[in-house]
Every structure is written in C-alpha cells, then in structure tokens.
C-alpha cells in the first residue's frame, strides 16, 4: 500500500487553480436548470395527479401521489414506461401518510426530461386526480 502522491499533487493543482470551483458552479447551474425544467413540466402535465414541490437542493425531487395510492405500483408503471422512479416508501421504516416517487434529473438532458414527462403522464393516465390537496397553484 502506498500513498498516491502523483494523484494527490494533480488534485491539489486542480483545486488551487480554481478548476474545481468552476466545475461546481457550472454543475449547480446545470442541475438547477434541469430541476426547474422537470418541476415545470410535471406541474404542467401531471399537476392534477402529482403534488411536486420545488426542492432547494439535491439532484432528485419527490412527486407525491394522491392519498391511498400504492407508490410501488405507480413506480412499476413508470418503470414499464422507461422511467426510473423509485417509490419513496422504500426509504421509510414507518408507513408514510402518502406515497411518492423519487425522480432524479441530474444525468438527463432537456430532451430526455421532456420525453420522460410525457411518457410518465401517459403511464399515469388512469391515476386518480388529486383532491382537496394543496398543489402549489
């Protein structure tokens, strides 16, 4: 086992020369753009089926489902449509008041996001609409 001295020196230069800070700023702008595009598209095309709040940070967002909707089943519908959507209940030890889908956007370009929203809307076409819930509108 040895200390990777060459790699450490290269990383030191990368950081000291400002490349890392530039990369972080560029990725923040890109992820913010993709987040906003996904959020707006979900609200426009699925706002009556999903409750989507704009996250402040991260590379994923939660699309909350109508009450009494099985998020695992809805995630399987999304998967069948070619959308990677994880059920939020998968991350909780206790039952949640509502199910939701965890949607990632960091690695998807604008065309992929728009296409994915349309495919998700088609897949969830029979999902009961939201009622008596705050949808942010």
N, CA, C and O atoms as a MOPAC input file, in Angstrom:
PM7 MOZYME 1SCF
protein

 N      0.86300 1    -1.17600 1     0.00000 1
 C      0.00000 1     0.00000 1     0.00000 1
 C      0.90800 1     1.23700 1     0.00000 1
 O      1.86800 1     1.33200 1     0.76400 1
 N      0.57100 1     2.16200 1    -0.87100 1
 C      1.36500 1     3.39300 1    -0.93400 1
 C      0.42000 1     4.58500 1    -1.02300 1
 O     -0.74200 1     4.43900 1    -1.39900 1
 N      0.90500 1     5.71500 1    -0.69000 1
 C      0.13500 1     6.95100 1    -0.82000 1
 C      0.19000 1     7.37300 1    -2.28300 1
 O      1.28000 1     7.46600 1    -2.84700 1
 N     -0.95600 1     7.63200 1    -2.91300 1
 C     -0.96000 1     8.00800 1    -4.33100 1
 C     -0.50200 1     9.46300 1    -4.50300 1
 O     -1.31300 1    10.35500 1    -4.75100 1
 N      0.78100 1     9.68100 1    -4.36900 1
 C      1.34900 1    11.02500 1    -4.36700 1
 C      1.06100 1    11.78800 1    -5.65700 1
 O      0.68400 1    12.95800 1    -5.60300 1
 N      1.22900 1    11.16000 1    -6.79900 1
 C      1.00100 1    11.84600 1    -8.06800 1
 C     -0.45200 1    12.31600 1    -8.17700 1
 O     -0.71600 1    13.44600 1    -8.58900 1
 N     -1.39000 1    11.44300 1    -7.80600 1
 C     -2.81000 1    11.81500 1    -7.86600 1
 C     -3.12400 1    12.95300 1    -6.89600 1
 O     -3.89600 1    13.85400 1    -7.22200 1
 N     -2.53000 1    12.91200 1    -5.71200 1
 C     -2.75100 1    13.97700 1    -4.73400 1
 C     -2.20900 1    15.30700 1    -5.23800 1
 O     -2.84600 1    16.34400 1    -5.05000 1
 N     -1.04200 1    15.29100 1    -5.87500 1
 C     -0.47200 1    16.52200 1    -6.41500 1
 C     -1.33600 1    17.06800 1    -7.55900 1
 O     -1.54800 1    18.27700 1    -7.65500 1
 N     -1.82500 1    16.18900 1    -8.41000 1
 C     -2.69300 1    16.63000 1    -9.51100 1
 C     -3.98000 1    17.23400 1    -8.96000 1
 O     -4.43500 1    18.26600 1    -9.45400 1
 N     -4.57200 1    16.61300 1    -7.95000 1
 C     -5.78900 1    17.13800 1    -7.34300 1
 C     -5.52600 1    18.47800 1    -6.66200 1
 O     -6.36000 1    19.38000 1    -6.73400 1
 N     -4.39300 1    18.61700 1    -6.01400 1
 C     -4.02500 1    19.88500 1    -5.38200 1
 C     -3.95700 1    20.99200 1    -6.42300 1
 O     -4.50500 1    22.07400 1    -6.21200 1
 N     -3.29400 1    20.73500 1    -7.54000 1
 C     -3.21800 1    21.72800 1    -8.61800 1
 C     -4.60400 1    22.04500 1    -9.16100 1
 O     -4.92400 1    23.20900 1    -9.40200 1
 N     -5.41800 1    21.03400 1    -9.35200 1
 C     -6.77700 1    21.20800 1    -9.87500 1
 C     -7.58400 1    22.15200 1    -8.98100 1
 O     -8.28200 1    23.03900 1    -9.47200 1
 N     -7.48300 1    21.95400 1    -7.67900 1
 C     -8.22000 1    22.79700 1    -6.72600 1
 C     -7.60500 1    24.19300 1    -6.66000 1
 O     -8.32500 1    25.18700 1    -6.74700 1
 N     -6.28800 1    24.28100 1    -6.50700 1
 C     -5.63600 1    25.57600 1    -6.36000 1
 C     -5.78400 1    26.46600 1    -7.58800 1
 O     -5.81400 1    27.69000 1    -7.46100 1
 N     -5.87700 1    25.87700 1    -8.76000 1
 C     -6.01600 1    26.66100 1    -9.98700 1
 C     -7.46700 1    27.06000 1   -10.27000 1
 O     -7.75100 1    27.69500 1   -11.28600 1
 N     -8.38500 1    26.68800 1    -9.37000 1
 C     -9.77600 1    27.11400 1    -9.48600 1
 C    -10.65500 1    26.24900 1   -10.37100 1
 O    -11.82500 1    26.56800 1   -10.58400 1
 N    -10.10700 1    25.16400 1   -10.88900 1
 C    -10.89300 1    24.30000 1   -11.78200 1
 C    -12.06100 1    23.64300 1   -11.04600 1
 O    -13.15100 1    23.50200 1   -11.60100 1
 N    -11.82900 1    23.24400 1    -9.79800 1
 C    -12.87500 1    22.58500 1    -9.02600 1
 C    -14.03300 1    23.54700 1    -8.75700 1
 O    -15.19400 1    23.17500 1    -8.92300 1
 N    -13.72800 1    24.77500 1    -8.34600 1
 C    -14.78000 1    25.77200 1    -8.09600 1
 C    -15.58000 1    26.05700 1    -9.36600 1
 O    -16.80600 1    26.15600 1    -9.31400 1
 N    -14.90500 1    26.18900 1   -10.49200 1
 C    -15.61400 1    26.41400 1   -11.76200 1
 C    -16.52900 1    25.23700 1   -12.09800 1
 O    -17.65900 1    25.41700 1   -12.55100 1
 N    -16.02300 1    24.05100 1   -11.87100 1
 C    -16.82300 1    22.85800 1   -12.13800 1
 C    -18.07700 1    22.85100 1   -11.25700 1
 O    -19.17600 1    22.58900 1   -11.74700 1
 N    -17.92100 1    23.13000 1    -9.99200 1
 C    -19.06300 1    23.14900 1    -9.06200 1
 C    -20.08200 1    24.19700 1    -9.49700 1
 O    -21.28000 1    23.91600 1    -9.50900 1
 N    -19.63500 1    25.39000 1    -9.85100 1
 C    -20.56500 1    26.44300 1   -10.29600 1
 C    -21.30300 1    26.02300 1   -11.56300 1
 O    -22.51200 1    26.22500 1   -11.67700 1
 N    -20.57800 1    25.44100 1   -12.51000 1
 C    -21.19100 1    25.00100 1   -13.76200 1
 C    -22.23300 1    23.91200 1   -13.49900 1
 O    -23.32000 1    23.94500 1   -14.07500 1
 N    -21.91300 1    22.95900 1   -12.64500 1
 C    -22.84500 1    21.87300 1   -12.36100 1
 C    -24.06000 1    22.37500 1   -11.57900 1
 O    -25.16800 1    21.88600 1   -11.79900 1
 N    -23.88200 1    23.31900 1   -10.69000 1
 C    -25.03500 1    23.88500 1    -9.97000 1
 C    -26.00500 1    24.54100 1   -10.94200 1
 O    -27.21600 1    24.35200 1   -10.83000 1
 N    -25.48300 1    25.31500 1   -11.89800 1
 C    -26.35600 1    25.95400 1   -12.89700 1
 C    -27.08000 1    24.90300 1   -13.73100 1
 O    -28.28300 1    25.00900 1   -13.96900 1
 N    -26.34800 1    23.90000 1   -14.16800 1
 C    -26.93400 1    22.84700 1   -14.99100 1
 C    -28.02100 1    22.09400 1   -14.22900 1
 O    -29.11200 1    21.88400 1   -14.75900 1
 N    -27.73700 1    21.68500 1   -12.99300 1
 C    -28.71200 1    20.93700 1   -12.20100 1
 C    -29.92500 1    21.80100 1   -11.84900 1
 O    -31.05000 1    21.30400 1   -11.81300 1
 N    -29.70100 1    23.08300 1   -11.59100 1
 C    -30.83100 1    23.98700 1   -11.31500 1
 C    -31.73300 1    24.08500 1   -12.54200 1
 O    -32.95700 1    24.04100 1   -12.42000 1
 N    -31.13300 1    24.21800 1   -13.72000 1
 C    -31.90200 1    24.26900 1   -14.96100 1
 C    -32.72100 1    22.98600 1   -15.13500 1
 O    -33.91600 1    23.05000 1   -15.42400 1
 N    -32.09600 1    21.84200 1   -14.96300 1
 C    -32.78900 1    20.56500 1   -15.12900 1
 C    -33.88400 1    20.39700 1   -14.07200 1
 O    -34.97100 1    19.90600 1   -14.38000 1
 N    -33.60900 1    20.79500 1   -12.84300 1
 C    -34.61300 1    20.74000 1   -11.78000 1
 C    -35.82200 1    21.58200 1   -12.15200 1
 O    -36.96100 1    21.12800 1   -12.03400 1
 N    -35.57600 1    22.80600 1   -12.60000 1
 C    -36.66900 1    23.71300 1   -12.95400 1
 C    -37.46800 1    23.18700 1   -14.14100 1
 O    -38.69300 1    23.30600 1   -14.16800 1
 N    -36.78200 1    22.60800 1   -15.11900 1
 C    -37.45600 1    22.04400 1   -16.28800 1
 C    -38.34900 1    20.87100 1   -15.88000 1
 O    -39.49300 1    20.78200 1   -16.32600 1
 N    -37.84200 1    19.98600 1   -15.04900 1
 C    -38.63100 1    18.84400 1   -14.58600 1
 C    -39.81200 1    19.31000 1   -13.74900 1
 O    -40.93400 1    18.83900 1   -13.94000 1
 N    -39.57100 1    20.21700 1   -12.83800 1
 C    -40.63900 1    20.72100 1   -11.97000 1
 C    -41.75600 1    21.35500 1   -12.79000 1
 O    -42.92900 1    21.03800 1   -12.59300 1
 N    -41.39800 1    22.24500 1   -13.70300 1
 C    -42.40600 1    22.93700 1   -14.51400 1
 C    -43.17100 1    21.94100 1   -15.38900 1
 O    -44.39000 1    22.04600 1   -15.52100 1
 N    -42.47300 1    20.98700 1   -15.98000 1
 C    -43.12800 1    20.00300 1   -16.83300 1
 C    -44.06600 1    19.09000 1   -16.06500 1
 O    -45.15800 1    18.78000 1   -16.54100 1
 N    -43.65200 1    18.65900 1   -14.88500 1
 C    -44.52900 1    17.82000 1   -14.06400 1
 C    -45.77400 1    18.59100 1   -13.64500 1
 O    -46.88400 1    18.06000 1   -13.67900 1
 N    -45.58400 1    19.83700 1   -13.25100 1
 C    -46.74300 1    20.65000 1   -12.84700 1
 C    -47.67600 1    20.87100 1   -14.03600 1
 O    -48.89700 1    20.81200 1   -13.88600 1
 N    -47.12000 1    21.11900 1   -15.19100 1
 C    -47.94100 1    21.39300 1   -16.38100 1
 C    -48.71300 1    20.14800 1   -16.82600 1
 O    -49.90900 1    20.22700 1   -17.10500 1
 N    -48.02700 1    18.99200 1   -16.89300 1
 C    -48.63400 1    17.79600 1   -17.46900 1
 C    -49.22600 1    16.82500 1   -16.45000 1
 O    -50.07500 1    16.00400 1   -16.79700 1
 N    -48.78700 1    16.91400 1   -15.20200 1
 C    -49.26600 1    15.97900 1   -14.18300 1
 C    -49.68900 1    16.68700 1   -12.89700 1
 O    -49.82400 1    16.04700 1   -11.85500 1
 N    -49.89600 1    17.98800 1   -12.96200 1
 C    -50.24000 1    18.75700 1   -11.76500 1
 C    -51.52800 1    18.32500 1   -11.09800 1
 O    -51.71600 1    18.56300 1    -9.90500 1
 N    -52.41800 1    17.69400 1   -11.84900 1
 C    -53.65300 1    17.20200 1   -11.24500 1
 C    -53.50500 1    15.77100 1   -10.72800 1
 O    -54.44100 1    15.22200 1   -10.14700 1
 N    -52.33500 1    15.16400 1   -10.93700 1
 C    -52.08700 1    13.79500 1   -10.48200 1
 C    -50.95800 1    13.69200 1    -9.44700 1
 O    -50.94200 1    12.78100 1    -8.62000 1
 N    -50.02700 1    14.63100 1    -9.50700 1
 C    -48.86700 1    14.61100 1    -8.61600 1
 C    -48.72700 1    15.94900 1    -7.91700 1
 O    -49.00400 1    16.99800 1    -8.49900 1
 N    -48.29800 1    15.90700 1    -6.67700 1
 C    -48.01200 1    17.11600 1    -5.91100 1
 C    -46.49200 1    17.25500 1    -5.85200 1
 O    -45.82800 1    16.51500 1    -5.12700 1
 N    -45.94600 1    18.19200 1    -6.60500 1
 C    -44.49600 1    18.33300 1    -6.74500 1
 C    -44.06800 1    19.68600 1    -6.19300 1
 O    -44.50700 1    20.73200 1    -6.67100 1
 N    -43.20900 1    19.65300 1    -5.18500 1
 C    -42.65200 1    20.87100 1    -4.60400 1
 C    -41.22600 1    21.04900 1    -5.11200 1
 O    -40.49000 1    20.07600 1    -5.27800 1
 N    -40.84900 1    22.28300 1    -5.35500 1
 C    -39.51200 1    22.57500 1    -5.85900 1
 C    -38.49000 1    22.39900 1    -4.74000 1
 O    -38.53600 1    23.12900 1    -3.75000 1
 N    -37.56400 1    21.44000 1    -4.87800 1
 C    -36.55400 1    21.25600 1    -3.83800 1
 C    -35.49300 1    22.35300 1    -3.89000 1
 O    -35.17900 1    22.87100 1    -4.96200 1
 N    -34.94900 1    22.70000 1    -2.73800 1
 C    -33.89500 1    23.71100 1    -2.67200 1
 C    -32.53800 1    23.15600 1    -3.09100 1
 O    -31.71000 1    23.87400 1    -3.65100 1
 N    -32.32300 1    21.89800 1    -2.82200 1
 C    -31.01200 1    21.29400 1    -3.08000 1
 C    -31.19000 1    19.89500 1    -3.64900 1
 O    -32.30400 1    19.37700 1    -3.73300 1
 N    -30.08900 1    19.30300 1    -4.03100 1
 C    -30.09400 1    17.91500 1    -4.44100 1
 C    -30.17800 1    17.72900 1    -5.94000 1
 O    -30.11000 1    18.68300 1    -6.71500 1
 N    -30.32700 1    16.47000 1    -6.32700 1
 C    -30.41800 1    16.09500 1    -7.73300 1
 C    -31.62300 1    15.19400 1    -7.97300 1
 O    -31.71000 1    14.50300 1    -8.98800 1
 N    -32.55400 1    15.21500 1    -7.01400 1
 C    -33.79700 1    14.45700 1    -7.11400 1
 C    -34.92800 1    15.31300 1    -6.56000 1
 O    -34.70400 1    16.27700 1    -5.82900 1
 N    -36.15300 1    14.93100 1    -6.92800 1
 C    -37.32500 1    15.56000 1    -6.31600 1
 C    -38.36100 1    14.48200 1    -6.07200 1
 O    -38.35900 1    13.43400 1    -6.71700 1
 N    -39.25300 1    14.76300 1    -5.11900 1
 C    -40.33200 1    13.83500 1    -4.80000 1
 C    -41.61000 1    14.34000 1    -5.43900 1
 O    -41.96900 1    15.51000 1    -5.30800 1
 N    -42.29100 1    13.43800 1    -6.13200 1
 C    -43.61500 1    13.71600 1    -6.68200 1
 C    -44.59300 1    12.92200 1    -5.82600 1
 O    -44.67900 1    11.69900 1    -5.93600 1
 N    -45.33400 1    13.63400 1    -4.96900 1
 C    -46.26200 1    12.97700 1    -4.04600 1
 C    -47.50700 1    12.54200 1    -4.78800 1
 O    -48.01200 1    13.25100 1    -5.65800 1
 N    -47.99000 1    11.37400 1    -4.43600 1
 C    -49.15700 1    10.77900 1    -5.07800 1
 C    -50.42500 1    11.09600 1    -4.28900 1
 O    -50.35300 1    11.52400 1    -3.13700 1
 N    -51.57900 1    10.88800 1    -4.90700 1
 C    -52.82700 1    11.05100 1    -4.16000 1
 C    -52.86000 1    10.08600 1    -2.96800 1
 O    -52.24800 1     9.01900 1    -3.02700 1
 N    -53.55500 1    10.44100 1    -1.90300 1
 C    -53.66400 1     9.53500 1    -0.75000 1
 C    -54.17800 1     8.16200 1    -1.17300 1
 O    -54.93300 1     8.02500 1    -2.13600 1
 N    -53.74700 1     7.15600 1    -0.42500 1
 C    -54.17000 1     5.77200 1    -0.65100 1
 C    -53.74600 1     5.22900 1    -2.01700 1
 O    -54.39300 1     4.33300 1    -2.56000 1
 N    -52.66900 1     5.76700 1    -2.56300 1
 C    -52.12700 1     5.27300 1    -3.82800 1
 C    -50.82600 1     4.54000 1    -3.52700 1
 O    -49.93600 1     5.09100 1    -2.87800 1
 N    -50.71700 1     3.33400 1    -3.98300 1
 C    -49.54500 1     2.49700 1    -3.74300 1
 C    -48.37400 1     2.97500 1    -4.61200 1
 O    -48.37900 1     2.79500 1    -5.82900 1
 N    -47.37500 1     3.58400 1    -3.97100 1
 C    -46.25900 1     4.13600 1    -4.74800 1
 C    -45.41000 1     3.05400 1    -5.40600 1
 O    -44.76800 1     3.31800 1    -6.42300 1
 N    -45.39000 1     1.86800 1    -4.86400 1
 C    -44.63500 1     0.77600 1    -5.50200 1
 C    -45.29600 1     0.38000 1    -6.82700 1
 O    -44.61700 1     0.12300 1    -7.82200 1
 N    -46.61900 1     0.33600 1    -6.82000 1
 C    -47.34200 1     0.02600 1    -8.05400 1
 C    -47.12100 1     1.13300 1    -9.08900 1
 O    -46.86200 1     0.84900 1   -10.25800 1
 N    -47.22300 1     2.38800 1    -8.66100 1
 C    -47.04200 1     3.50900 1    -9.58500 1
 C    -45.61000 1     3.53200 1   -10.11100 1
 O    -45.38300 1     3.83300 1   -11.28300 1
 N    -44.65100 1     3.21700 1    -9.25500 1
 C    -43.25800 1     3.14900 1    -9.70900 1
 C    -43.08300 1     2.05200 1   -10.75900 1
 O    -42.30200 1     2.21400 1   -11.69700 1
 N    -43.80200 1     0.94200 1   -10.61000 1
 C    -43.70900 1    -0.12300 1   -11.61000 1
 C    -44.33300 1     0.31500 1   -12.94000 1
 O    -43.86000 1    -0.07400 1   -14.00700 1
 N    -45.40800 1     1.13400 1   -12.87200 1
 C    -45.98100 1     1.68400 1   -14.10600 1
 C    -44.96700 1     2.59900 1   -14.79800 1
 O    -44.81300 1     2.56300 1   -16.01900 1
 N    -44.28500 1     3.41000 1   -14.00400 1
 C    -43.26600 1     4.30900 1   -14.55200 1
 C    -42.12500 1     3.50500 1   -15.16600 1
 O    -41.65500 1     3.82100 1   -16.26000 1
 N    -41.68600 1     2.48300 1   -14.47100 1
 C    -40.59900 1     1.64000 1   -14.98100 1
 C    -40.98700 1     0.99300 1   -16.30700 1
 O    -40.17200 1     0.91000 1   -17.22600 1
 N    -42.24000 1     0.53500 1   -16.40000 1
 C    -42.71400 1    -0.08000 1   -17.64700 1
 C    -42.70400 1     0.92400 1   -18.80300 1
 O    -42.59300 1     0.54300 1   -19.96800 1
 N    -42.82300 1     2.22200 1   -18.46000 1
 C    -42.78100 1     3.28100 1   -19.48200 1
 C    -41.35900 1     3.77300 1   -19.74200 1
 O    -41.15200 1     4.70800 1   -20.51500 1
 N    -40.38700 1     3.14400 1   -19.09700 1
 C    -38.98800 1     3.52200 1   -19.31600 1
 C    -38.51200 1     4.65800 1   -18.43700 1
 O    -37.50600 1     5.30000 1   -18.74100 1
 N    -39.23000 1     4.91600 1   -17.33900 1
 C    -38.88000 1     5.99400 1   -16.41100 1
 C    -38.32400 1     5.37600 1   -15.12900 1
 O    -38.94000 1     4.47900 1   -14.55400 1
 N    -37.18600 1     5.84400 1   -14.68800 1
 C    -36.63000 1     5.39800 1   -13.42500 1
 C    -37.22700 1     6.24800 1   -12.30500 1
 O    -36.82800 1     7.39300 1   -12.09200 1
 N    -38.18900 1     5.66400 1   -11.59900 1
 C    -38.86100 1     6.35900 1   -10.49800 1
 C    -38.91300 1     5.38700 1    -9.32400 1
 O    -39.49500 1     4.30700 1    -9.43800 1
 N    -38.32400 1     5.75400 1    -8.22500 1
 C    -38.30100 1     4.87700 1    -7.06500 1
 C    -39.42500 1     5.26000 1    -6.10300 1
 O    -39.67500 1     6.44700 1    -5.89500 1
 N    -40.09600 1     4.28700 1    -5.52200 1
 C    -41.13600 1     4.59900 1    -4.55000 1
 C    -40.50600 1     5.15900 1    -3.27600 1
 O    -39.55500 1     4.58700 1    -2.74300 1
 N    -41.03700 1     6.27000 1    -2.79700 1
 C    -40.45800 1     6.91800 1    -1.61000 1
 C    -40.63900 1     6.05200 1    -0.35900 1
 O    -39.86100 1     6.15900 1     0.58900 1
 N    -41.66300 1     5.19600 1    -0.36000 1
 C    -41.89900 1     4.32500 1     0.79800 1
 C    -40.72500 1     3.37700 1     1.02600 1
 O    -40.51200 1     2.89500 1     2.13900 1
 N    -39.98500 1     3.12300 1    -0.00900 1
 C    -38.80900 1     2.25100 1     0.08300 1
 C    -37.75600 1     2.80200 1     1.04900 1
 O    -36.92000 1     2.05200 1     1.55100 1
 N    -37.79900 1     4.10100 1     1.30400 1
 C    -36.79500 1     4.75400 1     2.14400 1
 C    -37.30100 1     5.04900 1     3.55400 1
 O    -36.64000 1     5.76400 1     4.30900 1
 N    -38.45000 1     4.51500 1     3.91400 1
 C    -39.03100 1     4.80300 1     5.22200 1
 C    -39.26200 1     3.50900 1     5.99700 1
 O    -39.73300 1     2.51600 1     5.44100 1
 N    -38.92700 1     3.53200 1     7.28300 1
 C    -39.19100 1     2.36700 1     8.12500 1
 C    -40.64900 1     2.33500 1     8.58000 1
 O    -41.20200 1     1.26600 1     8.83900 1
 N    -41.25500 1     3.49500 1     8.67500 1
 C    -42.64700 1     3.62000 1     9.10700 1
 C    -43.52700 1     3.91300 1     7.89500 1
 O    -43.05600 1     4.50000 1     6.92100 1
 N    -44.79100 1     3.51600 1     7.94100 1
 C    -45.69300 1     3.87100 1     6.83700 1
 C    -45.80500 1     5.39000 1     6.70400 1
 O    -45.85200 1     6.11300 1     7.69900 1
 N    -45.84700 1     5.85200 1     5.46600 1
 C    -45.96000 1     7.28500 1     5.19400 1
 C    -47.42800 1     7.65800 1     4.99500 1
 O    -48.23100 1     6.82300 1     4.57900 1
 N    -47.77800 1     8.91000 1     5.29100 1
 C    -49.16400 1     9.33300 1     5.04800 1
 C    -49.55200 1     9.28100 1     3.57500 1
 O    -50.71500 1     9.05600 1     3.24000 1
 N    -48.58400 1     9.48900 1     2.70800 1
 C    -48.79500 1     9.44200 1     1.25800 1
 C    -47.58700 1     8.81400 1     0.61000 1
 O    -46.46500 1     8.94400 1     1.09900 1
 N    -47.81700 1     8.14100 1    -0.47900 1
 C    -46.72200 1     7.60500 1    -1.26300 1
 C    -46.20600 1     8.65900 1    -2.22100 1
 O    -46.84500 1     9.68700 1    -2.44700 1
 N    -45.06700 1     8.39200 1    -2.76600 1
 C    -44.48000 1     9.32100 1    -3.72200 1
 C    -43.44200 1     8.63800 1    -4.57700 1
 O    -43.03400 1     7.50800 1    -4.31000 1
 N    -43.02200 1     9.33900 1    -5.60500 1
 C    -41.98100 1     8.85700 1    -6.49400 1
 C    -40.75500 1     9.73900 1    -6.35800 1
 O    -40.86100 1    10.96500 1    -6.37800 1
 N    -39.61200 1     9.13100 1    -6.22100 1
 C    -38.35300 1     9.86200 1    -6.20300 1
 C    -37.82900 1     9.89200 1    -7.63100 1
 O    -37.53900 1     8.85600 1    -8.22900 1
 N    -37.71400 1    11.10700 1    -8.16400 1
 C    -37.31200 1    11.29500 1    -9.56000 1
 C    -35.97000 1    12.01300 1    -9.62500 1
 O    -35.81700 1    13.09200 1    -9.05200 1
 N    -35.02000 1    11.44000 1   -10.30100 1
 C    -33.71900 1    12.06300 1   -10.48800 1
 C    -33.66700 1    12.81200 1   -11.80300 1
 O    -34.33000 1    12.43600 1   -12.77000 1
 N    -32.86700 1    13.88400 1   -11.83700 1
 C    -32.77900 1    14.68800 1   -13.05500 1
 C    -31.35300 1    15.06400 1   -13.42700 1
 O    -31.14200 1    15.63400 1   -14.49800 1
 N    -30.38900 1    14.77500 1   -12.60800 1
 C    -29.02900 1    15.25500 1   -12.83600 1
 C    -28.40300 1    14.69100 1   -14.10900 1
 O    -27.68800 1    15.40900 1   -14.80800 1
 N    -28.65400 1    13.44100 1   -14.41800 1
 C    -27.99300 1    12.81100 1   -15.55300 1
 C    -28.83600 1    12.74600 1   -16.80800 1
 O    -28.54800 1    11.95700 1   -17.70900 1
 N    -29.88500 1    13.57300 1   -16.88300 1
 C    -30.79500 1    13.53200 1   -18.03000 1
 C    -30.80400 1    14.89300 1   -18.70500 1
 O    -30.96100 1    15.91500 1   -18.03700 1
 N    -30.63800 1    14.91700 1   -20.01600 1
 C    -30.63400 1    16.19400 1   -20.73000 1
 C    -32.07000 1    16.70700 1   -20.92700 1
 O    -33.03500 1    16.02500 1   -20.58100 1
 N    -32.19400 1    17.91400 1   -21.48500 1
 C    -33.50200 1    18.55900 1   -21.64400 1
 C    -34.47900 1    17.70300 1   -22.44200 1
 O    -35.64300 1    17.57000 1   -22.06400 1
 N    -34.01400 1    17.13100 1   -23.53200 1
 C    -34.88600 1    16.30300 1   -24.37400 1
 C    -35.35700 1    15.08100 1   -23.58900 1
 O    -36.53000 1    14.71200 1   -23.64300 1
 N    -34.44400 1    14.46700 1   -22.86900 1
 C    -34.79600 1    13.30300 1   -22.05800 1
 C    -35.79200 1    13.64100 1   -20.96400 1
 O    -36.69500 1    12.85500 1   -20.68000 1
 N    -35.63400 1    14.80800 1   -20.34600 1
 C    -36.57600 1    15.22300 1   -19.30500 1
 C    -37.96500 1    15.43400 1   -19.91000 1
 O    -38.95900 1    14.93900 1   -19.37900 1
 N    -38.03000 1    16.16200 1   -21.01200 1
 C    -39.33500 1    16.41400 1   -21.65000 1
 C    -39.99900 1    15.11000 1   -22.10300 1
 O    -41.19400 1    14.90400 1   -21.89100 1
 N    -39.21900 1    14.24700 1   -22.72000 1
 C    -39.74200 1    12.96300 1   -23.17400 1
 C    -40.20800 1    12.13100 1   -21.98200 1
 O    -41.26700 1    11.50500 1   -22.03000 1
 N    -39.42400 1    12.12700 1   -20.92800 1
 C    -39.77800 1    11.36000 1   -19.73600 1
 C    -41.07000 1    11.84900 1   -19.09700 1
 O    -41.87300 1    11.04300 1   -18.62600 1
 N    -41.27600 1    13.15000 1   -19.07600 1
 C    -42.51000 1    13.70700 1   -18.51700 1
 C    -43.71200 1    13.22000 1   -19.32900 1
 O    -44.73100 1    12.83000 1   -18.76000 1
 N    -43.59200 1    13.24300 1   -20.64600 1
 C    -44.70500 1    12.78300 1   -21.49800 1
 C    -44.96600 1    11.28800 1   -21.31200 1
 O    -46.12000 1    10.86100 1   -21.25300 1
 N    -43.90200 1    10.49600 1   -21.22000 1
 C    -44.08700 1     9.05500 1   -21.00600 1
 C    -44.69100 1     8.77800 1   -19.63600 1
 O    -45.53700 1     7.89600 1   -19.49300 1
 N    -44.25300 1     9.53900 1   -18.62300 1
 C    -44.81600 1     9.36800 1   -17.28600 1
 C    -46.29000 1     9.76800 1   -17.26800 1
 O    -47.10500 1     9.08600 1   -16.64700 1
 N    -46.63800 1    10.85500 1   -17.93300 1
 C    -48.03100 1    11.29700 1   -17.99200 1
 C    -48.90100 1    10.22600 1   -18.64200 1
 O    -50.01100 1     9.96500 1   -18.18000 1
 N    -48.40800 1     9.61000 1   -19.69900 1
 C    -49.15700 1     8.54700 1   -20.36200 1
 C    -49.31000 1     7.34100 1   -19.43000 1
 O    -50.39500 1     6.76800 1   -19.32600 1
 N    -48.23300 1     6.96200 1   -18.76100 1
 C    -48.25900 1     5.80300 1   -17.86700 1
 C    -49.20300 1     6.01600 1   -16.68700 1
 O    -49.82000 1     5.06500 1   -16.20500 1
 N    -49.31800 1     7.25400 1   -16.22100 1
 C    -50.13500 1     7.54000 1   -15.04800 1
 C    -51.51000 1     8.08700 1   -15.41300 1
 O    -52.20500 1     8.65300 1   -14.57000 1
 N    -51.89200 1     7.91700 1   -16.66100 1
 C    -53.15700 1     8.46200 1   -17.14300 1
 C    -54.36800 1     8.03300 1   -16.33900 1
 O    -55.31800 1     8.80500 1   -16.21300 1
 N    -54.36400 1     6.82300 1   -15.78800 1
 C    -55.51700 1     6.32400 1   -15.02800 1
 C    -55.40800 1     6.59800 1   -13.53600 1
 O    -56.30000 1     6.22600 1   -12.77400 1
 N    -54.34200 1     7.23500 1   -13.11300 1
 C    -54.15100 1     7.54700 1   -11.69500 1
 C    -55.20500 1     8.54700 1   -11.24500 1
 O    -55.48000 1     9.52500 1   -11.94100 1
 N    -55.78600 1     8.30500 1   -10.09300 1
 C    -56.82400 1     9.20500 1    -9.57100 1
 C    -56.25500 1    10.60600 1    -9.40100 1
 O    -55.11300 1    10.76600 1    -8.96900 1
 N    -57.05200 1    11.63000 1    -9.74100 1
 C    -56.57600 1    13.00400 1    -9.57900 1
 C    -56.47600 1    13.39500 1    -8.10900 1
 O    -57.13400 1    12.81600 1    -7.24400 1
 N    -55.64900 1    14.37800 1    -7.85600 1
 C    -55.52800 1    14.93200 1    -6.51100 1
 C    -56.81200 1    15.67700 1    -6.17500 1
 O    -57.37300 1    16.37400 1    -7.02100 1
 N    -57.26900 1    15.52900 1    -4.95900 1
 C    -58.42500 1    16.29200 1    -4.49700 1
 C    -58.16600 1    16.80800 1    -3.10000 1
 O    -57.55400 1    16.13000 1    -2.27600 1
 N    -58.62700 1    17.98800 1    -2.84700 1
 C    -58.50600 1    18.60900 1    -1.52700 1
 C    -57.07800 1    18.65000 1    -1.00800 1
 O    -56.85000 1    18.55400 1     0.19800 1
 N    -56.13200 1    18.78900 1    -1.89800 1
 C    -54.72800 1    18.89500 1    -1.50700 1
 C    -54.15300 1    20.18100 1    -2.03700 1
 O    -54.56000 1    20.66300 1    -3.09400 1
 N    -53.22300 1    20.73200 1    -1.32200 1
 C    -52.50900 1    21.90300 1    -1.81800 1
 C    -51.53700 1    21.44000 1    -2.88100 1
 O    -50.64900 1    20.63600 1    -2.59900 1
 N    -51.68800 1    21.93200 1    -4.09200 1
 C    -50.77500 1    21.54700 1    -5.17500 1
 C    -49.87100 1    22.69900 1    -5.55200 1
 O    -49.17400 1    22.62300 1    -6.56400 1
 N    -49.86300 1    23.77600 1    -4.76300 1
 C    -48.96400 1    24.88700 1    -5.01800 1
 C    -49.47300 1    25.85600 1    -6.05500 1
 O    -48.74600 1    26.77200 1    -6.44200 1
 N    -50.71700 1    25.68500 1    -6.52600 1
 C    -51.24700 1    26.60100 1    -7.54600 1
 C    -52.32800 1    27.45100 1    -6.96500 1
 O    -52.90000 1    28.28600 1    -7.66600 1

